Short mmCIF file of C-alpha atoms in Angstrom, two decimals:
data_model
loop_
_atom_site.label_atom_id
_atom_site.label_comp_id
_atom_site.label_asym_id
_atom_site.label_seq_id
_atom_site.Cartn_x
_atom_site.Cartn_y
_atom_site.Cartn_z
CA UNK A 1 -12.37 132.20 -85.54
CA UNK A 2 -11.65 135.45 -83.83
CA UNK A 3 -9.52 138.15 -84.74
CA UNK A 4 -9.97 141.45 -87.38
CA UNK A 5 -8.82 141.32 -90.80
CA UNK A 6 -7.51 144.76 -90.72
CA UNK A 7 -4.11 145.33 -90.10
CA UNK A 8 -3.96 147.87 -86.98
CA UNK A 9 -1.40 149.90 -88.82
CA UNK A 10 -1.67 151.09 -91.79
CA UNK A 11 1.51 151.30 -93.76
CA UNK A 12 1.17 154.37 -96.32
CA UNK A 13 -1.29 157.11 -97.11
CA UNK A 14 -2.63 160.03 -95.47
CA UNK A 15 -5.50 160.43 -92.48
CA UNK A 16 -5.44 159.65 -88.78
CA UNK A 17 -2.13 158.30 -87.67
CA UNK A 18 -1.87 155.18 -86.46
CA UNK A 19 -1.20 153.92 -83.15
CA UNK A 20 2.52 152.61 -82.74
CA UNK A 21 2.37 149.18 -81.99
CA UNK A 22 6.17 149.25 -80.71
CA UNK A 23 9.24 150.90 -81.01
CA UNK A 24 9.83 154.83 -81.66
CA UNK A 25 9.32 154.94 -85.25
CA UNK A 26 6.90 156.41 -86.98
CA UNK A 27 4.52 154.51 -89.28
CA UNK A 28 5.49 156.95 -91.87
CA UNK A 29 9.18 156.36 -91.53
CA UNK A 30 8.57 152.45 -91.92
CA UNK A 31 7.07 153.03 -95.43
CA UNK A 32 9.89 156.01 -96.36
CA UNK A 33 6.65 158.65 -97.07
CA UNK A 34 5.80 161.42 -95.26
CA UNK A 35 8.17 164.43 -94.36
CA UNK A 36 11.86 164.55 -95.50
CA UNK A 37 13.11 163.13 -92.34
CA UNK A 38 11.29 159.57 -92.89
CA UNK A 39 12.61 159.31 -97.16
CA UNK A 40 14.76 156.64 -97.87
CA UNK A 41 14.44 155.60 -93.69
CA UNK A 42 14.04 151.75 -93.30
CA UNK A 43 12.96 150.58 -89.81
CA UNK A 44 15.00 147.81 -88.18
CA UNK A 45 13.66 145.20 -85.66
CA UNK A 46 10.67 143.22 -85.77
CA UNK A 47 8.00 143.75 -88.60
CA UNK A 48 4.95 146.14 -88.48
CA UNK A 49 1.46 144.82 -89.69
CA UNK A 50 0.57 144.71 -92.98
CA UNK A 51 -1.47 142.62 -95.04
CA UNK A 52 0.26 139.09 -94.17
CA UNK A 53 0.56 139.20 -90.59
CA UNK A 54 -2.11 137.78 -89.93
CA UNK A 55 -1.45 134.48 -91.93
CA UNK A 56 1.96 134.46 -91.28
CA UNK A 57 1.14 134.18 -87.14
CA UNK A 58 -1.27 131.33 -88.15
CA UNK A 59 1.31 129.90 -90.43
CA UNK A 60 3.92 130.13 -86.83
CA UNK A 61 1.14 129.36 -84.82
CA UNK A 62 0.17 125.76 -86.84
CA UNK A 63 3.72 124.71 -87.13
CA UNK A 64 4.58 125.71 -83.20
CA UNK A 65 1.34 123.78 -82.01
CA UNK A 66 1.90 120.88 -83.89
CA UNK A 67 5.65 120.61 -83.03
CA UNK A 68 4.95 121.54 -79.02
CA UNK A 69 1.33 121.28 -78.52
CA UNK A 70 -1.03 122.99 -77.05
CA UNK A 71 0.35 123.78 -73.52
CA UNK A 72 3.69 123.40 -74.73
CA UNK A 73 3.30 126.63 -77.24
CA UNK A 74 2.94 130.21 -76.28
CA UNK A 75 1.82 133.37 -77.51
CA UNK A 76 6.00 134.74 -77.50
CA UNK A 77 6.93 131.87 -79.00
CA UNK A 78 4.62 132.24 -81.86
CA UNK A 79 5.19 135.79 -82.16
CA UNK A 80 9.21 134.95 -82.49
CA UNK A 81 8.40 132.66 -85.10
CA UNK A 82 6.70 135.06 -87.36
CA UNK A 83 8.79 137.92 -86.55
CA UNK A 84 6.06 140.27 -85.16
CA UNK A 85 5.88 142.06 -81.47
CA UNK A 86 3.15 139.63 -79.04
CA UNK A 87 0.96 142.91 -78.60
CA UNK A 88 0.34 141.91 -82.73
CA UNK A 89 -1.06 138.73 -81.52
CA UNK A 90 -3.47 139.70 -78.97
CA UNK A 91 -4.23 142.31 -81.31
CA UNK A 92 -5.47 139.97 -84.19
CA UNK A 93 -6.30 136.78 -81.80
CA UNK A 94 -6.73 137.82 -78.47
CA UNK A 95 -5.33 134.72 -75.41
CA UNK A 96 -4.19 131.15 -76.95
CA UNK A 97 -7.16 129.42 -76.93
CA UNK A 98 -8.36 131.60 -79.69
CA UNK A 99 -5.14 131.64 -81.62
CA UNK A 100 -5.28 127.74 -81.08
CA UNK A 101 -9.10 127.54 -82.54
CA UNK A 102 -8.25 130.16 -85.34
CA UNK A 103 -5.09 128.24 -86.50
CA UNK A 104 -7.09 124.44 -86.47
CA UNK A 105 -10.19 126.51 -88.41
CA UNK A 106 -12.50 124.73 -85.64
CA UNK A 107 -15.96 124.11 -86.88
CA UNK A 108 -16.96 125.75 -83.18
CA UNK A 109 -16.05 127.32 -80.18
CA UNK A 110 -16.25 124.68 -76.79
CA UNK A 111 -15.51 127.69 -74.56
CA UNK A 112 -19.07 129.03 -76.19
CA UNK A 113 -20.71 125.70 -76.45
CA UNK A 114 -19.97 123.06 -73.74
CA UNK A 115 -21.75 124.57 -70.95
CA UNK A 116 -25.03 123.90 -73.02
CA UNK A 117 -24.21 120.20 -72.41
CA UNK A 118 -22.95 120.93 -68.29
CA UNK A 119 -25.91 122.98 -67.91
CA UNK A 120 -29.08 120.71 -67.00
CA UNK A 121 -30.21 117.79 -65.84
CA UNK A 122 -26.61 115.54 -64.91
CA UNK A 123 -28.93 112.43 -66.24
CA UNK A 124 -28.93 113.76 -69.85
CA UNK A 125 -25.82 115.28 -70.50
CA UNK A 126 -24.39 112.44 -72.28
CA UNK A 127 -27.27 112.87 -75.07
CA UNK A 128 -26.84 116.70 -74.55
CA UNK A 129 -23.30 116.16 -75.80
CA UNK A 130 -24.24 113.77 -78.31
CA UNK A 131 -27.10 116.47 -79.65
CA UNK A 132 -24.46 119.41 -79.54
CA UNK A 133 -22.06 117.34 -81.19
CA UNK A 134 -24.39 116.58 -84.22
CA UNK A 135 -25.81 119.92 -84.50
CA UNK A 136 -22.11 121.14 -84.78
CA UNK A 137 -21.42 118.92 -87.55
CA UNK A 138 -24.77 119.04 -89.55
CA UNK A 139 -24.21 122.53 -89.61
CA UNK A 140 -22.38 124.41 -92.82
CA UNK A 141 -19.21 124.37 -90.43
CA UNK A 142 -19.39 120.60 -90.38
CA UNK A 143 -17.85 120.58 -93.93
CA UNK A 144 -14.52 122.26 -92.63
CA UNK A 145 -14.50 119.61 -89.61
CA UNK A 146 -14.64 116.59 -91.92
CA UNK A 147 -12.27 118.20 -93.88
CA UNK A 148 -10.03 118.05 -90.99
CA UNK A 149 -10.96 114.94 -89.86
CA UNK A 150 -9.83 113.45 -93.30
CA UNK A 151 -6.82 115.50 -93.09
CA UNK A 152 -6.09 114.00 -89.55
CA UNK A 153 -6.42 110.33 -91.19
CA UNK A 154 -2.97 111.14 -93.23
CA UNK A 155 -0.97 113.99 -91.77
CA UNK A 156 0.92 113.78 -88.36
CA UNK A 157 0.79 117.33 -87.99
CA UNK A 158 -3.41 117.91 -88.38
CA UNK A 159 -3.68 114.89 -86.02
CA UNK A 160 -1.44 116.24 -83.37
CA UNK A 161 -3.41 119.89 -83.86
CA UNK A 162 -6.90 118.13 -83.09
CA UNK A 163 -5.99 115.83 -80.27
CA UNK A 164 -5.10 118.24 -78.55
CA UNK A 165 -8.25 120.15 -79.68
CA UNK A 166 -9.86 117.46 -78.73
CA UNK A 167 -8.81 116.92 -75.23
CA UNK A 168 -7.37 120.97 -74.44
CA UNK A 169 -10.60 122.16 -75.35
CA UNK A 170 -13.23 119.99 -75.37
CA UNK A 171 -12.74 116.99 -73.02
CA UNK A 172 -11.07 119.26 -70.14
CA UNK A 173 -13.64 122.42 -70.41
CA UNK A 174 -16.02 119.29 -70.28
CA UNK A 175 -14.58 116.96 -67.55
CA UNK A 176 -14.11 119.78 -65.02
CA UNK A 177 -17.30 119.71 -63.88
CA UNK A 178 -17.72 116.80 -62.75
CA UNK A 179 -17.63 114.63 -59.77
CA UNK A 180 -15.39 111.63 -60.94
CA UNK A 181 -11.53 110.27 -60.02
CA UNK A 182 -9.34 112.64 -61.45
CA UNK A 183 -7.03 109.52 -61.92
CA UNK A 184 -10.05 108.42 -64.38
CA UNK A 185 -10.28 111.42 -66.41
CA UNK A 186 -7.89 110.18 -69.15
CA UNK A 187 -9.60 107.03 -69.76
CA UNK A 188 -12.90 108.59 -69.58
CA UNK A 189 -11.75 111.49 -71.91
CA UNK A 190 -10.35 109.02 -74.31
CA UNK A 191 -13.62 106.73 -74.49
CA UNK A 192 -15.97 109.93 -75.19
CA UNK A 193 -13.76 111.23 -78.27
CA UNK A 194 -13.46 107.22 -79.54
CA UNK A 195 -17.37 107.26 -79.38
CA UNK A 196 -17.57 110.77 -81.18
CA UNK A 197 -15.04 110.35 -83.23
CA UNK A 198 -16.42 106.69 -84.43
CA UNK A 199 -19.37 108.60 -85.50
CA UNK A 200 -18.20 111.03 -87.00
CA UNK A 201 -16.10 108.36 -89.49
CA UNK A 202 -19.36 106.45 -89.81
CA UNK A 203 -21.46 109.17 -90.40
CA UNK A 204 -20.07 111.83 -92.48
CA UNK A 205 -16.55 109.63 -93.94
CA UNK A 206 -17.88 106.67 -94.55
CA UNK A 207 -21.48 107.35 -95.39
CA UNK A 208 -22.40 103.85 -93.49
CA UNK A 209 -26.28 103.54 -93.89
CA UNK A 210 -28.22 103.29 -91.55
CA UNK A 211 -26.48 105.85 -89.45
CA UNK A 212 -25.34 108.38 -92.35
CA UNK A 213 -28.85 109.41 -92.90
CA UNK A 214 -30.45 108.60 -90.02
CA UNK A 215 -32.55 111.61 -87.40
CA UNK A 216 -29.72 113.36 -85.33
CA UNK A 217 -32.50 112.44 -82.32
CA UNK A 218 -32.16 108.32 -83.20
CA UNK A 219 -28.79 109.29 -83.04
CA UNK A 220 -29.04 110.88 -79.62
CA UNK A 221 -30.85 107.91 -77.90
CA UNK A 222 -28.71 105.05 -79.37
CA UNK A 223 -24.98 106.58 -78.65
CA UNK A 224 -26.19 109.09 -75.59
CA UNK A 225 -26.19 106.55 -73.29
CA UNK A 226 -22.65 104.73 -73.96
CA UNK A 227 -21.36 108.63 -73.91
CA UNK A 228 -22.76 109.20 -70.65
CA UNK A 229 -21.60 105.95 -68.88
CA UNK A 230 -18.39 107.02 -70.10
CA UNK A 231 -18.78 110.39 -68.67
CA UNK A 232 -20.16 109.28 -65.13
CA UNK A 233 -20.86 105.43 -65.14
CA UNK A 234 -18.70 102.59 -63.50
CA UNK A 235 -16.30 101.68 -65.59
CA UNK A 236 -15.17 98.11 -64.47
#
């Protein structure tokens, strides 16, 4: 989701020298080229970049936030785990929340795309959410979320990773702004991703006709509502 490719080191051959990312060593003593004084040097410590950092903080990253959670994990923690400095982290991913979205593959970014649905009239942001919601998964990125949500079906570990996507980074970004009992949140929370999720079994799992091929706007009007009652309505 975020995050270069390129490794900011690079580990042999000539041109600009690298910046050090920590430590005293050289980039050239790391790899043993260079002048006499760096042959036959190895470097002790943690690991520079190279090719596989990247995946191996993701691989840290997926295993820490599935074991911990989301606000349980942290950006040391899953820089300890793959054996590279935390400056290597923010380097690739930048804070957690973009580690968290890069290591889940999230089909989008809420940070980006929930205050579409806040922004508005408060009378249609149920169907706002509904519409954003279907657009999301309609898109080509939809294919990677019901990959995950079939993953999620039979794996602990993927299940874990997108509740907590679903309420760290959807539900609160979304529930913050409003006006309701925070001791309600929770339930409310729960009842939106039950209504989202449903569809998104029915639709795109399942393939139940009428809904799997039906206008994401019939959508919209039939499932809006329920979303928004559960968003702002009385709930007794």
């Amino acid at each position: 989701m975020s995050g270069g490719d390129d490794s900011p080191q690079r580990m042999s051959g000539g041109g600009d020298s690298p910046k050090r990312m920590s430590g005293g060593d050289s980039p050239e003593r790391v790899s043993g080229g260079g002048g006499p004084a760096g042959r036959g040097t190895r470097r002790t410590g943690r690991r520079p970049g190279n090719p596989d950092t990247r995946e191996a903080i993701l691989d840290a990253a997926r295993t820490l936030f599935a074991e911990r959670g989301y606000d349980g994990a942290s950006i040391r923690a899953v820089a300890a785990t793959a054996g590279v400095d935390p400056a290597l982290v923010h380097h690739y991913f930048g804070a957690k929340d973009r580690l968290f979205l890069a290591a889940l593959d999230a089909p989008a970014d809420p940070a980006a795309v929930i205050p579409q649905v806040t922004a508005g009239d408060p009378a249609g942001l149920g169907e706002r959410l509904v519409r954003l919601f279907l657009t999301v998964w309609d898109s080509p990125a939809g294919a990677g979320a019901v990959a995950l949500l079939r993953s999620s079906m039979t794996n602990d570990r993927t299940a874990r990773m997108l509740r907590d996507f679903l309420v760290t980074q959807v539900l609160r970004r979304l529930l913050e702004h409003l006006d309701t009992d925070p001791a309600e949140l929770s339930l409310r929370g729960s009842l939106v991703a039950g209504q989202l999720v449903g569809l998104a079994v029915t639709r795109y799992v399942l393939r139940l006709e009428p809904v799997a091929s039906a206008s994401p706007e019939t959508l919209v009007a039939a499932v809006g509502p329920a979303v928004h009652r559960y968003l702002t309505g009385d709930l007794t």
